[in-house]
Coordinates of C-alpha atoms in Angstrom, one line a residue:
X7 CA -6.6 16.9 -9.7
X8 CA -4.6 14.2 -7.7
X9 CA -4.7 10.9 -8.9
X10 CA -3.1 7.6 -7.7
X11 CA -2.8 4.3 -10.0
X12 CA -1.7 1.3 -8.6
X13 CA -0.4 -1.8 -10.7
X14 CA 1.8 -5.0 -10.1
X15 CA -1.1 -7.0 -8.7
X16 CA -1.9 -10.7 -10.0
X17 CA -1.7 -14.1 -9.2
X18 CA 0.9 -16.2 -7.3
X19 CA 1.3 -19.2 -5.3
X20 CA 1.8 -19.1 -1.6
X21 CA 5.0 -18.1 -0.7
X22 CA 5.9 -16.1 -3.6
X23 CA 6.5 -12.7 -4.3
X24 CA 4.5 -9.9 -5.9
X25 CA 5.4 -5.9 -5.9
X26 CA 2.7 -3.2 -5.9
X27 CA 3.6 0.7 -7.4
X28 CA 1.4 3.5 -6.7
X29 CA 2.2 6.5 -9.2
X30 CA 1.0 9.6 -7.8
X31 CA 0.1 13.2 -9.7
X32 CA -1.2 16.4 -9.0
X33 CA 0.7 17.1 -5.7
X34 CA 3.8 17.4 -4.0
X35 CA 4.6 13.9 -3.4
X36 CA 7.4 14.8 -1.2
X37 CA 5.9 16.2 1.4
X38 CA 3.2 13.7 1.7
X39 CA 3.1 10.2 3.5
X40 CA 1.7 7.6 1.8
X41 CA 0.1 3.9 2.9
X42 CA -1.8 1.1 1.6
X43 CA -4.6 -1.4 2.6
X44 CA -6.4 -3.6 1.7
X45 CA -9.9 -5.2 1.5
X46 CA -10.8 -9.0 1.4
X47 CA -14.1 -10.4 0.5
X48 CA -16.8 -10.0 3.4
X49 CA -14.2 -7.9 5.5
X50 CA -13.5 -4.6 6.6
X51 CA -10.8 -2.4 4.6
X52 CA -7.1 -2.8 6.8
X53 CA -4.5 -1.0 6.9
X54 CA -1.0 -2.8 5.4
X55 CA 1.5 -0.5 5.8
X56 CA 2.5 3.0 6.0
X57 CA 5.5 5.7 4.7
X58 CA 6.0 9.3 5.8
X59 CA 7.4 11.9 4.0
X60 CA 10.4 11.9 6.0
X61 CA 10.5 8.0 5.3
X62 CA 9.6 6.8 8.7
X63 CA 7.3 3.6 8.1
X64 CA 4.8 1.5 9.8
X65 CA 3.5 -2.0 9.3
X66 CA 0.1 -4.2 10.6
X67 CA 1.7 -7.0 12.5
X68 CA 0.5 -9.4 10.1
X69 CA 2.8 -8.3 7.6
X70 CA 5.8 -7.1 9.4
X71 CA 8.9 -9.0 8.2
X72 CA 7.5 -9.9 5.1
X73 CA 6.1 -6.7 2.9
X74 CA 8.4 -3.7 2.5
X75 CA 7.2 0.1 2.0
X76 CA 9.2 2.3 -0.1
X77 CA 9.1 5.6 -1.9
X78 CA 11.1 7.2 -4.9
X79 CA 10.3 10.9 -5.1
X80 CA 11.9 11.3 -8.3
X81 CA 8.9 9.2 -9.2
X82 CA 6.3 10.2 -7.8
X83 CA 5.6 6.1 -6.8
X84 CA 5.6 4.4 -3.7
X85 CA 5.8 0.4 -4.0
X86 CA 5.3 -2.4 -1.7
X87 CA 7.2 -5.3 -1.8
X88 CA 5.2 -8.3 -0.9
X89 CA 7.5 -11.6 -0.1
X90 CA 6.2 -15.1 1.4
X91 CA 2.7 -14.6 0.3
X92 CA 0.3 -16.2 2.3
X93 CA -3.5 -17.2 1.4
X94 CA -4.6 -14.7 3.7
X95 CA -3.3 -11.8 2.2
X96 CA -5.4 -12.3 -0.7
X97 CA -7.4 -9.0 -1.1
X98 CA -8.0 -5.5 -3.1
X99 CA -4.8 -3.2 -2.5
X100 CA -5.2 0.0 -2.2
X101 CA -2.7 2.6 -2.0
X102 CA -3.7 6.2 -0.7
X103 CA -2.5 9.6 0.5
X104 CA -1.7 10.4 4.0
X105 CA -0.4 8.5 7.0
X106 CA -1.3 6.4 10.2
X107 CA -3.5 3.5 11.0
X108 CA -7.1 4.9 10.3
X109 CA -8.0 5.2 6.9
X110 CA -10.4 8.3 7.7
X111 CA -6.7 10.1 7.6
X112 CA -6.2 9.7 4.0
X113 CA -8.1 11.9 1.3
X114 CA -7.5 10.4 -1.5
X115 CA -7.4 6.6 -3.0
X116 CA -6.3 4.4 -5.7
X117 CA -8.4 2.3 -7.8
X118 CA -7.2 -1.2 -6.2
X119 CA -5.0 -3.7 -7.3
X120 CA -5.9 -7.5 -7.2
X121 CA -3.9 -9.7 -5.5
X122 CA -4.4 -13.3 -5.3
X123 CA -2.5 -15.7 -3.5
X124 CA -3.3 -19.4 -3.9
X125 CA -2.2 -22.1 -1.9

């Protein structure tokens, strides 16, 4: 059964800094890409970022510069670093399994991770 838990969400003022891990059982983590997104109230789910297995990495514009995708293997965890916090980026995080922009190309999903970012 694959499972992915996310923690490291919370509260912070705008411009801090929060950082997300997504541990990951029950497959071959290696050989999977992994991404998160996110959900705001009223709005759609987006896509944040993005890691392959061979670590190549994609970002939302939005968020390019300022969060950071990475994987440890030994860990079975991919994180993302979250600097500069904005307002905006308030929202449910989700990390899943698989890679690209649409989240119809991911099978499985975290429970969500709160992030709140107050100005």
């Amino acid at each position: 059964q694959v499972q992915l838990v996310e923690s490291g969400g919370g509260l912070v003022q705008a411009g801090g800094s929060l950082r997300l891990s997504c541990a990951v059982s029950g497959r071959t983590f290696s050989r999977t890409g992994m991404g998160w997104f996110r959900q705001a109230p009223g709005k759609e789910r987006e896509f944040v970022a993005a890691i392959s297995w061979t670590f190549n990495t994609v970002y939302t514009d939005s968020v390019r510069g300022r969060f950071t995708i990475a994987r440890d293997n030994a860990k079975n965890t991919v994180f993302l670093q979250m600097n500069s916090l904005k307002p905006e980026d308030t929202a449910v995080y989700y990390c899943a399994n698989g890679y690209g922009l649409d989240p119809k190309t991911y099978d499985y999903w975290g429970q969500g991770a709160q992030v709140t970012v107050s100005s």
